[in-house]
Amino acid sequence: MVRLESEILFTPIPQRIARLRELAYNLWWAWHPEAQDLYRELDPDLWELDYHNPVDVLRDVRQTKLEEAALNPAYLKKFDAVLRDFDAYMGTQQTWFNQHFPQATQAQIAYFSAEFGIHESLPIYSGGLGILSGDHVKEASDMGLPFVAVGFIYPQGYFRQRLDHSGWQFAEYNKLNFADVPAIPALDPDGREVVIEVELPGRTIYAKVYKFQVGRVSLLLMDTDIHPNSPQDRELSARLYGGDQEMRVSQELVLGIGGVRALRRLGYKPNVWHMNEGHSAFLVLELCRELVVEGKSFADAMAQVKKHCVFTTHTPVPAGNDAFPLSLIEKFFWNYWPQLNLTRDEFMAIALQDQSWGPTFAMTALALRLSDYHNGVSQLHGHVARGMWQWLYPGKSQDEVPIVGITNGVHSASWLAPSIRQLFNSYLGKNWEDNLDDAEMWKKVYQIPDEVLWNTRQALKKDLIEFSRSRLIQYYRRLGQPATVWPVLEEGILTIGFARRFATYKRATLIFKDLERLKAILNNPSRPVQIIFAGKAHPKDDPGKHFIQHVYQLAMQPGLAGRIIFLEEYDMAVGRALTQGVDVWLNNPRRPHEASGTSGMKASLNGAPNCSILDGWWPEAFNGKNGWAIGDEREYSNQDQQDWDDAQSLYHILEHEIAPRFYENRNEAGVPVAWVQTCKEAMATCAPQFSFRRMLAEYVQRLYMPAAQS
Ligand SMILES: *Cc1c(COP(=O)(O)O)cnc(C)c1O
């Protein structure tokens, strides 16, 4: 049973610092490390034990610790400063949005996504899509957009990745206790809790709506684990991407149709509806239904709905686009199409896609047909998506297909190491966070003294190595065996990071193509190299799990042991540690399968240059000086050839460009000056262009405001 905040058992808190509780219930802390420090400092061990979760810490902390803090002048000084910043942030009218669109008082953007990566303590994301949605919500808050987000709470989260003694991935699901996260039941204008209803075959399913406050933005998450749903329906939103196709249609129905109903019940009047990926596309049907009920024809309803809908497609991999057999759609919608005044065939035609296994109802087709504003997530992906969906636009050439490219970005404050942030505070000028997308301002990065940047980066690497070792010790402890390979990793040597979902197109094992050559590179006595891997395979993706096992087992082989490790449980905390702490970020997908990729943007922002295939965002970013390009911009028909050529190119770059630059040309203070120049170039060029600020400003100007004003 979920309890109201006021009913949750907290440790009694002294009046002087009572607002710690209020602050814990606004995920603003998720991108303000100084706010997190207030909870960490109460009890550093508890902070780790509770996985960086302020609500949990306030429940578990001993009262004496709170009383000590309330009497500690140094603590109180920090406390007051954080609350001053928080109040200023929440209270200001001087936002980016108000300055750019002072007239747009009616605009209201509703953003739907199946996953949100806000913080590691809220495990409702699986990978890049969720991280992007989380960053979207945070940046919408920072820019002051009239914005509300909708998704699912998934009480069992995604999964925790565990490896057995052979490196085989298995999943561990932990029940999320609502009292442990900053959830409060969403209330309608009359102050009542909101439970929405959606028809499923032969029954009604109920979902309760929770509100998470993310700065100025509300994130509404639905939960079906409530009475009077059947046990099976209570499981429906238990896990992200769990279950079979029937479960998936049910989830998407609740997300799209239920999400619209939740917003209505809460009194929202959106005039922009953004479907982030096709999972939520059923929402367009519900918007049409509302108008048909008012007496409009379906054609008129559709024409009106389209004008206010925005759709972002995220994957050029066909299997990544949901498409359901018509029989399944029939089972779920036979009762719904009459409400749209449509026949079965008219209804199916809205999203019909012919595929090798027969006709399907395709969520991407549905979303494209019922929205006027569409985009892919990089320039290259925009082009690929225009080709992929050209069949929906008969008579149009690929270039005329109305899917624009708006390249992804990262929410700077969420991914920046505190020590690098200190450097920016010192060298970029006082208001640098107001100008995140200003390329001129970022040139000030060149003024950071080489030695200062180098030392800061090497200290971050030391932190990463300590973090990695402690994670590895935890792993062996759980297995109940001594560390097989120890010590691992070495301070001071060139460190490469590779972390992402282990989808096979990302080719995690590419660097192992020629083992002898790799061993020679890693063990070169004057220029040694080490690699840290992390990443999850989808629970049903056995080929992906084999890749993980392969990396894990190679990491024990003589010649590789100690120089290569695999870290369990890639999540936002591991992602931060890696992108902040490595020297080089490696990315080698099979071109052109990576729609954008964002982890490399996080690395660049922190001064770790990319070594990447020219796929996703990298062709736009790479300028010959801010990192390295593996292979060239060509298309292959033979995958084995492509893999071989790319591996050769990667070895060559490592041996002849990256390692020499890192180890040679050191000045009297031991600083590799040419290397540091590459780091600065990566920061100065990538930070503004691939900031979420630049990205969201483009969404507002090119998609949201035209949709709001039509
Ligand atoms: C940034 C991030 C991703 C996305 O990385 P890609 O480069 O798109 O693969 C996935 N998972 C986590 C935990 C991240 O931090």
XYZ file of C-alpha atoms and ligand atoms in Angstrom:
725
model
C 0.000 0.000 0.000
C 1.225 3.411 -0.848
C 1.319 6.035 1.820
C 1.087 9.758 1.586
C 4.241 11.656 2.289
C 2.766 12.864 5.562
C 2.103 9.280 6.661
C 5.537 7.932 5.862
C 7.586 7.183 8.893
C 10.509 9.555 8.871
C 13.095 10.014 11.543
C 12.000 13.137 13.476
C 13.868 16.076 12.053
C 14.995 19.250 13.873
C 13.092 22.348 12.795
C 16.217 24.160 11.602
C 16.777 21.634 8.800
C 13.188 20.454 8.363
C 13.190 21.509 4.714
C 15.481 18.568 3.929
C 12.254 16.628 3.581
C 10.722 19.032 1.076
C 13.962 19.072 -0.897
C 14.051 15.251 -0.987
C 10.651 15.308 -2.698
C 11.848 17.405 -5.596
C 14.201 15.551 -7.916
C 15.948 18.877 -8.494
C 18.600 17.303 -6.271
C 19.304 14.738 -8.996
C 21.330 17.302 -10.950
C 22.589 19.385 -8.037
C 25.440 17.499 -6.325
C 25.631 20.145 -3.592
C 22.033 19.252 -2.655
C 22.929 15.555 -2.581
C 25.848 16.397 -0.305
C 23.376 17.527 2.372
C 22.109 13.940 2.632
C 25.467 12.292 2.083
C 27.038 14.280 4.905
C 24.388 13.128 7.367
C 25.769 9.613 7.076
C 28.104 8.757 4.166
C 27.776 4.976 4.620
C 24.005 5.162 4.670
C 24.092 7.326 1.553
C 25.845 4.483 -0.299
C 23.662 1.815 1.280
C 20.498 3.656 0.218
C 21.956 4.156 -3.267
C 22.022 7.949 -3.225
C 18.353 8.278 -2.375
C 17.523 11.264 -0.113
C 14.014 10.036 0.774
C 15.406 6.716 1.894
C 18.193 8.377 3.848
C 15.700 10.525 5.752
C 13.775 7.396 6.717
C 16.796 5.429 7.805
C 19.096 8.022 9.342
C 19.687 7.998 13.093
C 18.146 10.931 14.879
C 21.436 11.901 16.519
C 22.948 12.466 13.087
C 20.193 14.922 12.217
C 20.579 16.682 15.538
C 24.328 16.989 15.053
C 23.860 18.425 11.590
C 21.358 20.963 12.872
C 24.015 22.255 15.281
C 26.942 22.145 12.848
C 27.682 25.643 11.488
C 29.513 24.332 8.399
C 26.589 22.067 7.542
C 24.046 24.821 8.119
C 25.946 27.171 5.854
C 25.732 24.652 2.999
C 22.120 23.884 3.842
C 21.158 27.561 3.639
C 23.036 28.055 0.375
C 21.356 25.058 -1.283
C 17.890 26.146 -0.174
C 18.557 29.671 -1.363
C 19.455 28.272 -4.815
C 16.453 25.959 -4.770
C 14.031 28.748 -3.882
C 15.521 31.043 -6.505
C 15.219 28.301 -9.120
C 11.628 27.448 -8.269
C 10.539 31.057 -7.923
C 12.059 32.791 -10.921
C 10.039 34.092 -13.861
C 13.223 34.937 -15.761
C 13.307 31.653 -17.635
C 14.562 30.872 -21.122
C 10.999 30.192 -22.201
C 9.532 33.399 -20.810
C 12.306 35.409 -22.419
C 11.897 33.775 -25.843
C 8.127 33.348 -25.909
C 6.568 35.942 -23.616
C 3.256 35.706 -25.493
C 2.922 31.929 -25.326
C 0.891 31.809 -22.141
C -1.441 29.111 -23.487
C 1.261 26.661 -24.517
C 1.194 23.321 -22.686
C 3.420 20.456 -23.778
C 2.605 16.882 -22.775
C 5.534 14.524 -23.237
C 5.022 10.751 -23.286
C 7.751 8.186 -22.889
C 7.867 4.548 -21.790
C 10.975 5.153 -19.698
C 12.587 7.983 -17.765
C 16.188 8.019 -16.565
C 16.118 10.685 -13.886
C 18.430 9.129 -11.306
C 19.926 5.734 -10.452
C 17.659 5.443 -7.397
C 14.603 5.353 -9.673
C 15.297 2.388 -11.996
C 12.641 3.011 -14.643
C 14.899 3.235 -17.689
C 16.772 0.671 -19.751
C 19.129 2.670 -21.922
C 19.604 5.634 -24.207
C 15.905 6.315 -24.794
C 15.181 6.586 -21.087
C 18.271 8.635 -20.358
C 17.201 11.021 -23.092
C 13.679 11.325 -21.643
C 15.076 12.010 -18.186
C 17.399 14.670 -19.565
C 14.451 16.113 -21.512
C 12.398 16.577 -18.352
C 15.299 18.177 -16.478
C 16.137 20.575 -19.275
C 12.445 21.448 -19.735
C 12.498 22.411 -16.074
C 15.720 24.424 -16.414
C 14.356 26.318 -19.433
C 10.989 26.909 -17.771
C 8.883 25.194 -20.438
C 5.164 24.650 -19.761
C 5.732 20.927 -19.679
C 4.266 17.787 -18.125
C 5.621 14.276 -18.619
C 3.749 10.956 -18.572
C 4.963 7.378 -18.137
C 4.932 4.291 -15.914
C 6.391 3.708 -12.484
C 7.328 -0.014 -12.975
C 7.429 -1.096 -9.314
C 10.014 -3.774 -10.152
C 12.038 -1.455 -12.309
C 14.162 -2.564 -15.205
C 16.427 -5.278 -13.896
C 19.606 -5.413 -11.913
C 22.293 -7.084 -13.901
C 24.078 -9.948 -12.219
C 26.780 -12.139 -13.694
C 27.305 -15.702 -12.535
C 30.772 -17.232 -12.154
C 30.943 -17.829 -15.916
C 29.978 -14.278 -16.832
C 26.458 -15.215 -17.913
C 23.984 -12.399 -17.267
C 20.921 -13.031 -15.174
C 18.294 -10.595 -14.008
C 17.405 -9.681 -10.466
C 14.169 -7.800 -9.831
C 13.637 -5.917 -6.600
C 10.319 -4.572 -5.509
C 10.312 -0.818 -5.340
C 8.898 0.487 -2.109
C 6.884 3.601 -2.934
C 7.675 5.045 0.450
C 11.349 5.032 -0.546
C 11.009 7.240 -3.614
C 9.766 10.822 -3.961
C 6.309 9.739 -5.148
C 3.115 11.396 -4.076
C -0.352 10.454 -5.307
C -1.437 12.939 -7.980
C -4.539 14.889 -6.934
C -7.315 16.190 -9.156
C -8.560 19.789 -8.830
C -10.883 18.663 -6.038
C -8.021 17.141 -4.095
C -8.885 13.518 -4.808
C -6.408 10.818 -5.772
C -6.606 9.893 -9.454
C -7.240 6.373 -10.706
C -7.857 6.063 -14.451
C -9.621 3.263 -16.309
C -8.838 1.645 -19.645
C -10.759 -1.176 -21.356
C -8.795 -4.321 -22.065
C -10.321 -7.478 -23.611
C -13.103 -8.563 -21.280
C -12.203 -6.310 -18.404
C -11.360 -2.834 -17.183
C -7.900 -2.097 -15.919
C -7.201 0.614 -13.367
C -4.045 2.653 -12.963
C -3.228 4.992 -10.137
C -1.337 8.162 -10.994
C 1.674 9.325 -8.996
C 3.421 12.617 -9.253
C 7.175 13.080 -9.123
C 8.321 16.674 -8.991
C 11.379 17.258 -11.189
C 12.345 20.869 -10.584
C 9.487 22.887 -12.038
C 8.106 19.991 -14.072
C 5.651 17.321 -12.970
C 6.348 13.762 -14.037
C 3.175 11.655 -13.848
C 3.754 7.937 -13.541
C 1.004 5.342 -13.650
C 0.892 2.157 -11.622
C -1.435 -0.795 -12.280
C -0.404 -2.709 -9.169
C -3.609 -1.700 -7.376
C -6.887 -3.124 -6.229
C -9.223 -4.238 -7.937
C -7.008 -5.308 -10.853
C -6.529 -9.044 -11.313
C -3.120 -10.413 -10.290
C -2.154 -10.540 -13.965
C -3.125 -6.923 -14.558
C -1.340 -5.849 -11.418
C 1.805 -7.249 -13.021
C 1.208 -5.257 -16.185
C 3.343 -2.298 -15.284
C 5.593 -4.249 -12.927
C 8.598 -4.340 -15.236
C 9.859 -2.260 -18.098
C 9.642 -4.233 -21.366
C 8.624 -7.469 -19.650
C 6.183 -10.051 -20.956
C 4.930 -11.022 -24.386
C 3.321 -9.050 -27.212
C -0.073 -9.162 -25.553
C 1.410 -7.641 -22.412
C 3.130 -5.052 -24.542
C -0.046 -3.958 -26.321
C -1.741 -3.738 -22.927
C 1.067 -1.592 -21.558
C 1.044 0.676 -24.576
C -2.727 1.026 -24.347
C -2.484 2.123 -20.748
C 0.421 4.448 -21.539
C -1.196 6.163 -24.545
C -4.903 6.085 -23.780
C -4.604 6.002 -20.000
C -2.030 8.792 -20.132
C -4.432 11.122 -21.953
C -7.141 10.307 -19.414
C -4.775 10.972 -16.528
C -3.921 14.422 -17.885
C -7.595 15.252 -18.397
C -8.497 14.189 -14.870
C -5.727 16.349 -13.481
C -6.997 19.368 -15.398
C -4.198 19.706 -17.969
C -5.061 21.163 -21.381
C -2.083 20.311 -23.581
C -1.895 21.748 -27.073
C 1.302 19.903 -27.885
C 1.441 16.115 -27.550
C 4.919 14.689 -27.922
C 5.302 10.954 -28.474
C 8.866 10.048 -27.640
C 9.156 6.833 -29.696
C 6.101 4.869 -30.868
C 5.280 3.186 -27.541
C 2.795 5.905 -26.617
C 1.271 6.354 -30.097
C -2.167 5.026 -29.106
C -2.654 8.443 -27.539
C -3.563 9.883 -30.944
C -6.528 7.506 -31.116
C -7.789 8.701 -27.762
C -7.468 12.347 -28.843
C -9.494 11.515 -31.961
C -12.075 9.636 -29.908
C -12.612 12.674 -27.684
C -13.478 14.746 -30.762
C -15.662 12.060 -32.352
C -17.660 11.906 -29.106
C -18.228 15.645 -29.509
C -19.759 14.943 -32.924
C -16.844 15.350 -35.332
C -16.176 12.894 -38.150
C -13.047 10.807 -37.772
C -11.444 12.598 -40.734
C -12.033 16.011 -39.148
C -10.886 14.775 -35.776
C -7.715 13.370 -37.275
C -6.998 16.588 -39.165
C -7.266 18.556 -35.939
C -5.307 16.126 -33.776
C -2.406 15.906 -36.224
C -1.686 19.593 -35.965
C -0.862 19.296 -32.291
C 1.119 16.083 -32.314
C 4.885 15.647 -32.389
C 6.672 12.350 -32.876
C 10.308 11.421 -32.423
C 11.571 8.185 -33.931
C 14.640 6.686 -32.315
C 15.790 3.630 -34.145
C 16.795 2.639 -37.648
C 16.729 -1.037 -36.572
C 13.410 -2.480 -37.876
C 12.952 -4.744 -34.817
C 13.121 -1.661 -32.617
C 9.853 -0.403 -34.106
C 6.832 -2.050 -32.472
C 4.471 -3.694 -34.939
C 1.636 -5.983 -33.830
C -0.254 -8.736 -35.678
C -3.694 -7.564 -36.777
C -5.361 -10.372 -34.832
C -3.891 -9.010 -31.639
C -5.010 -5.475 -32.431
C -8.454 -6.825 -33.256
C -8.686 -8.464 -29.848
C -7.881 -5.195 -28.075
C -9.673 -2.682 -30.292
C -12.892 -4.321 -31.610
C -14.712 -2.280 -29.030
C -12.786 0.919 -29.742
C -13.022 1.434 -33.502
C -16.818 1.854 -33.395
C -16.188 4.719 -30.961
C -14.160 6.354 -33.729
C -16.948 5.692 -36.228
C -14.593 3.453 -38.166
C -14.940 -0.050 -39.594
C -12.324 -2.641 -38.802
C -10.587 -2.177 -42.131
C -10.593 1.599 -41.891
C -9.122 1.322 -38.434
C -6.380 -1.108 -39.462
C -5.530 1.031 -42.475
C -4.396 3.859 -40.203
C -1.232 1.991 -39.252
C -0.993 -0.871 -41.703
C 2.488 -2.010 -42.607
C 3.312 -4.941 -44.858
C 6.097 -6.991 -43.436
C 7.723 -10.249 -44.350
C 5.626 -12.063 -41.743
C 2.398 -10.450 -42.946
C 0.502 -7.214 -42.404
C 0.971 -5.531 -39.030
C -0.287 -2.553 -37.101
C 2.879 -0.458 -36.803
C 3.229 2.045 -33.994
C 5.680 4.200 -35.948
C 3.276 4.347 -38.895
C 0.441 5.283 -36.521
C 2.509 8.036 -34.966
C 3.711 9.406 -38.311
C 0.253 9.376 -39.871
C -1.354 11.171 -36.965
C 1.193 13.851 -36.292
C 2.409 16.788 -38.369
C 5.810 17.194 -36.730
C 8.399 14.422 -36.884
C 12.065 14.058 -36.255
C 14.941 11.626 -36.093
C 17.686 12.064 -33.519
C 20.746 13.005 -35.609
C 21.247 14.334 -39.122
C 22.329 10.927 -40.404
C 19.417 9.241 -38.633
C 16.999 11.798 -40.087
C 18.202 10.785 -43.544
C 17.966 7.058 -42.766
C 14.473 7.515 -41.257
C 13.300 9.428 -44.344
C 14.313 6.404 -46.422
C 12.833 3.903 -44.012
C 9.387 5.573 -43.925
C 9.282 6.861 -47.497
C 6.618 4.241 -48.309
C 4.187 6.210 -46.138
C 4.545 9.226 -48.446
C 3.798 8.047 -51.980
C 5.123 10.397 -54.617
C 7.716 11.984 -52.344
C 11.430 11.507 -52.828
C 13.490 10.485 -49.810
C 14.608 14.069 -49.235
C 11.004 15.288 -49.248
C 9.798 12.907 -46.545
C 8.818 15.176 -43.638
C 11.101 13.810 -40.934
C 13.693 16.348 -39.853
C 16.875 15.616 -37.950
C 17.302 17.167 -34.515
C 20.443 15.775 -33.002
C 20.347 14.602 -29.418
C 22.172 16.269 -26.589
C 22.926 15.642 -22.915
C 21.746 17.542 -19.848
C 25.037 19.129 -18.878
C 24.494 19.435 -15.121
C 23.513 15.757 -14.816
C 26.664 14.393 -16.422
C 29.348 16.827 -15.397
C 31.912 15.753 -12.797
C 31.846 18.132 -9.794
C 35.556 18.851 -10.206
C 35.135 19.753 -13.890
C 32.187 21.918 -12.926
C 34.520 23.753 -10.534
C 36.853 24.451 -13.453
C 33.981 25.799 -15.517
C 32.919 27.984 -12.588
C 36.425 29.424 -12.525
C 37.135 29.777 -16.244
C 33.850 30.135 -18.129
C 32.439 33.100 -16.254
C 29.760 33.367 -13.639
C 26.653 32.679 -15.674
C 27.995 29.925 -17.854
C 25.048 27.669 -17.066
C 22.710 30.188 -18.675
C 24.657 29.905 -21.930
C 25.186 26.186 -22.318
C 24.681 26.234 -26.084
C 26.894 29.260 -26.727
C 29.882 28.029 -28.749
C 31.784 31.325 -28.242
C 31.577 31.042 -24.487
C 32.885 27.494 -24.554
C 36.089 28.674 -26.237
C 37.134 29.873 -22.796
C 37.897 26.225 -22.088
C 41.213 26.827 -23.878
C 42.175 29.167 -21.048
C 42.172 26.391 -18.451
C 45.871 25.773 -17.720
C 47.014 22.444 -19.186
C 48.340 21.198 -15.901
C 45.110 22.020 -14.068
C 42.941 20.168 -16.553
C 45.320 17.214 -16.755
C 45.512 16.844 -12.978
C 41.752 17.127 -12.621
C 41.214 14.455 -15.245
C 43.807 12.120 -13.770
C 42.180 12.497 -10.342
C 38.844 11.530 -11.878
C 40.483 8.472 -13.397
C 41.836 7.511 -9.981
C 38.295 7.767 -8.570
C 37.005 5.583 -11.395
C 39.637 2.924 -10.751
C 38.751 2.847 -7.061
C 35.060 2.659 -7.916
C 35.682 -0.186 -10.374
C 37.763 -2.163 -7.903
C 35.166 -1.832 -5.174
C 32.432 -2.963 -7.570
C 34.538 -5.956 -8.499
C 35.160 -6.827 -4.859
C 31.407 -6.720 -4.224
C 30.903 -9.078 -7.149
C 33.396 -11.649 -5.906
C 32.021 -11.368 -2.392
C 28.561 -12.192 -3.698
C 29.918 -15.214 -5.557
C 31.677 -16.232 -2.366
C 35.023 -16.616 -4.047
C 38.306 -14.740 -3.903
C 39.093 -12.370 -6.753
C 40.240 -14.477 -9.691
C 42.307 -11.704 -11.177
C 43.888 -9.197 -8.846
C 45.066 -6.463 -8.904
C 43.103 -5.007 -11.780
C 43.720 -1.721 -13.556
C 46.649 0.590 -13.040
C 46.705 4.260 -12.254
C 48.368 6.559 -14.716
C 47.896 4.455 -17.817
C 45.756 5.194 -20.827
C 42.211 4.062 -20.014
C 39.491 3.402 -22.550
C 35.809 3.157 -21.640
C 33.152 1.182 -23.469
C 29.693 1.076 -21.910
C 26.345 0.738 -23.599
C 23.511 -1.689 -24.028
C 24.876 -4.929 -25.434
C 22.729 -4.897 -28.543
C 24.737 -6.840 -31.100
C 24.902 -3.971 -33.633
C 26.993 -2.049 -31.102
C 29.716 -4.703 -31.572
C 31.139 -4.735 -28.050
C 33.606 -7.450 -29.057
C 34.989 -5.699 -32.132
C 38.257 -4.810 -30.436
C 38.904 -8.542 -29.814
C 38.926 -9.431 -33.515
C 42.689 -9.924 -33.515
C 43.628 -10.997 -30.004
C 47.381 -11.020 -30.490
C 47.358 -7.531 -31.870
C 45.198 -6.330 -28.994
C 47.491 -7.971 -26.420
C 50.455 -6.205 -27.966
C 48.670 -2.868 -27.704
C 47.552 -3.366 -24.103
C 50.960 -4.570 -22.924
C 53.232 -2.260 -24.834
C 55.787 -1.534 -22.071
C 56.155 2.141 -22.878
C 52.511 2.798 -23.796
C 50.206 0.398 -21.944
C 46.445 0.573 -22.377
C 43.511 -0.732 -20.294
C 39.788 -0.992 -21.060
C 36.756 -0.858 -18.770
C 33.568 -2.423 -20.123
C 30.017 -2.256 -18.840
C 26.599 -2.840 -20.327
C 23.394 -4.822 -20.103
C 21.847 -7.127 -22.667
C 18.072 -7.188 -22.952
C 16.794 -10.083 -20.760
C 15.677 -11.931 -23.905
C 18.734 -11.160 -26.031
C 20.922 -14.244 -25.763
C 23.385 -13.129 -28.463
C 23.921 -9.946 -26.437
C 24.491 -12.046 -23.295
C 27.062 -14.113 -25.182
C 28.943 -10.914 -25.995
C 29.044 -10.040 -22.295
C 30.229 -13.510 -21.387
C 32.886 -13.333 -24.073
C 34.267 -10.049 -22.736
C 34.086 -11.385 -19.173
C 36.022 -14.531 -20.030
C 38.605 -12.748 -22.138
C 39.235 -10.501 -19.145
C 40.711 -13.565 -17.377
C 43.015 -14.672 -20.159
C 46.747 -14.246 -19.788
C 47.808 -11.175 -21.716
C 44.474 -9.461 -21.120
C 43.887 -10.103 -17.421
C 44.167 -6.988 -15.295
C 44.024 -4.768 -18.363
C 40.375 -5.471 -19.161
C 37.473 -5.566 -16.771
C 33.734 -5.877 -17.073
C 31.644 -3.971 -14.528
C 28.195 -5.259 -13.591
C 25.001 -3.236 -13.565
C 25.513 -0.410 -16.044
C 23.232 2.323 -14.728
C 23.370 6.083 -14.380
C 25.899 5.951 -11.544
C 28.228 3.659 -13.509
C 27.619 5.769 -16.616
C 28.676 8.918 -14.782
C 31.755 7.327 -13.244
C 32.899 5.977 -16.600
C 32.233 8.970 -18.826
C 33.885 11.240 -16.259
C 36.866 9.047 -15.454
C 38.201 7.447 -18.633
C 40.706 9.025 -21.016
C 38.986 7.948 -24.231
C 35.433 6.873 -25.004
C 35.113 4.046 -27.516
C 32.068 3.625 -29.743
C 32.036 1.129 -32.584
C 28.504 0.373 -33.811
C 27.826 -1.088 -37.216
C 27.091 1.992 -39.282
C 24.359 3.289 -39.768
C 22.540 1.491 -36.920
C 23.297 3.955 -34.130
C 20.576 6.602 -34.387
C 22.489 9.065 -32.230
C 24.266 7.725 -29.151
C 24.735 10.087 -26.226
C 27.321 8.499 -23.941
C 30.130 9.958 -26.053
C 28.648 13.431 -25.572
C 28.895 12.969 -21.799
C 32.537 11.921 -22.146
C 33.415 14.903 -24.364
C 31.731 17.318 -21.980
C 34.052 16.016 -19.263
C 37.132 16.221 -21.467
C 37.386 12.579 -22.582
C 37.579 12.559 -26.393
C 35.714 10.021 -28.526
C 37.162 7.331 -30.694
C 34.137 6.392 -32.754
C 32.707 5.039 -35.944
C 31.258 7.890 -38.019
C 27.735 6.973 -37.016
C 24.943 8.719 -35.082
C 26.049 12.114 -33.788
C 29.762 11.685 -34.496
C 29.850 12.696 -38.204
C 28.442 16.073 -37.101
C 30.881 16.497 -34.255
C 34.192 15.143 -35.534
C 36.491 17.882 -36.829
C 39.816 16.034 -37.033
C 41.057 17.533 -33.765
C 38.459 16.677 -31.102
C 38.772 12.891 -31.164
C 39.197 10.083 -33.677
C 37.117 8.544 -36.445
C 37.217 4.778 -36.980
C 36.762 3.776 -40.621
C 35.085 6.157 -43.015
C 31.600 7.166 -44.056
C 30.893 4.281 -46.363
C 28.152 1.671 -46.607
C 29.055 -2.033 -46.623
C 27.094 -4.903 -48.061
C 29.315 -7.495 -46.372
C 29.200 -7.344 -42.568
C 32.263 -9.522 -41.980
C 34.287 -7.256 -44.209
C 32.922 -4.208 -42.397
C 33.828 -5.674 -39.002
C 37.320 -6.607 -40.134
C 38.045 -3.230 -41.734
C 36.719 -1.334 -38.745
C 38.803 -3.420 -36.337
C 41.960 -2.779 -38.380
C 41.217 0.928 -38.404
C 40.667 0.889 -34.631
C 43.998 -0.872 -33.940
C 45.806 1.529 -36.206
C 44.369 4.571 -34.456
C 45.151 3.161 -31.023
C 48.764 2.335 -31.899
C 49.664 5.294 -34.029
C 47.539 8.158 -32.818
C 45.953 7.725 -29.407
C 48.722 6.006 -27.431
C 51.575 8.191 -28.748
C 49.588 11.348 -28.092
C 48.820 10.249 -24.546
C 52.352 9.158 -23.631
C 54.624 11.433 -25.614
C 55.369 15.103 -25.793
C 55.201 15.598 -22.018
C 56.376 18.891 -20.567
C 58.576 19.334 -17.500
C 55.515 18.926 -15.243
C 54.727 15.579 -16.906
C 51.714 16.922 -18.798
C 51.146 15.588 -22.331
C 50.371 18.936 -23.911
C 49.128 17.682 -27.285
C 46.798 15.294 -25.499
C 45.364 17.994 -23.282
C 44.754 20.061 -26.408
C 42.578 17.249 -27.793
C 40.653 17.127 -24.502
C 39.987 20.862 -24.630
C 38.970 20.667 -28.268
C 36.496 17.900 -27.385
C 34.983 20.010 -24.608
C 34.868 23.293 -26.491
C 33.291 21.859 -29.646
C 30.972 19.172 -28.249
C 29.695 20.795 -25.037
C 27.634 23.540 -26.709
C 26.529 21.686 -29.858
C 25.496 18.509 -28.038
C 23.985 20.135 -24.986
C 20.361 19.412 -24.209
C 19.913 23.196 -24.156
C 20.671 23.412 -27.889
C 18.543 20.341 -28.572
C 15.477 21.428 -26.622
C 15.627 24.958 -28.024
C 15.379 23.325 -31.458
C 12.416 21.202 -30.395
C 10.664 24.293 -29.055
C 11.330 26.396 -32.139
C 10.847 23.783 -34.844
C 8.227 21.455 -33.361
C 6.553 22.578 -30.138
C 5.697 26.191 -30.892
C 4.395 25.539 -34.419
C 2.223 22.743 -32.971
C 1.018 24.917 -30.092
C 0.144 27.802 -32.378
C -1.645 25.840 -35.109
C 24.153 7.715 -21.633
C 23.662 6.377 -21.246
C 23.141 5.515 -22.213
C 23.089 5.862 -23.681
O 24.347 5.669 -24.257
P 24.536 5.367 -25.806
O 25.744 6.108 -26.190
O 23.323 5.900 -26.499
O 24.678 3.898 -25.935
C 22.666 4.277 -21.798
N 22.693 3.912 -20.510
C 23.198 4.710 -19.548
C 23.195 4.254 -18.135
C 23.695 5.971 -19.883
O 24.177 6.757 -18.915
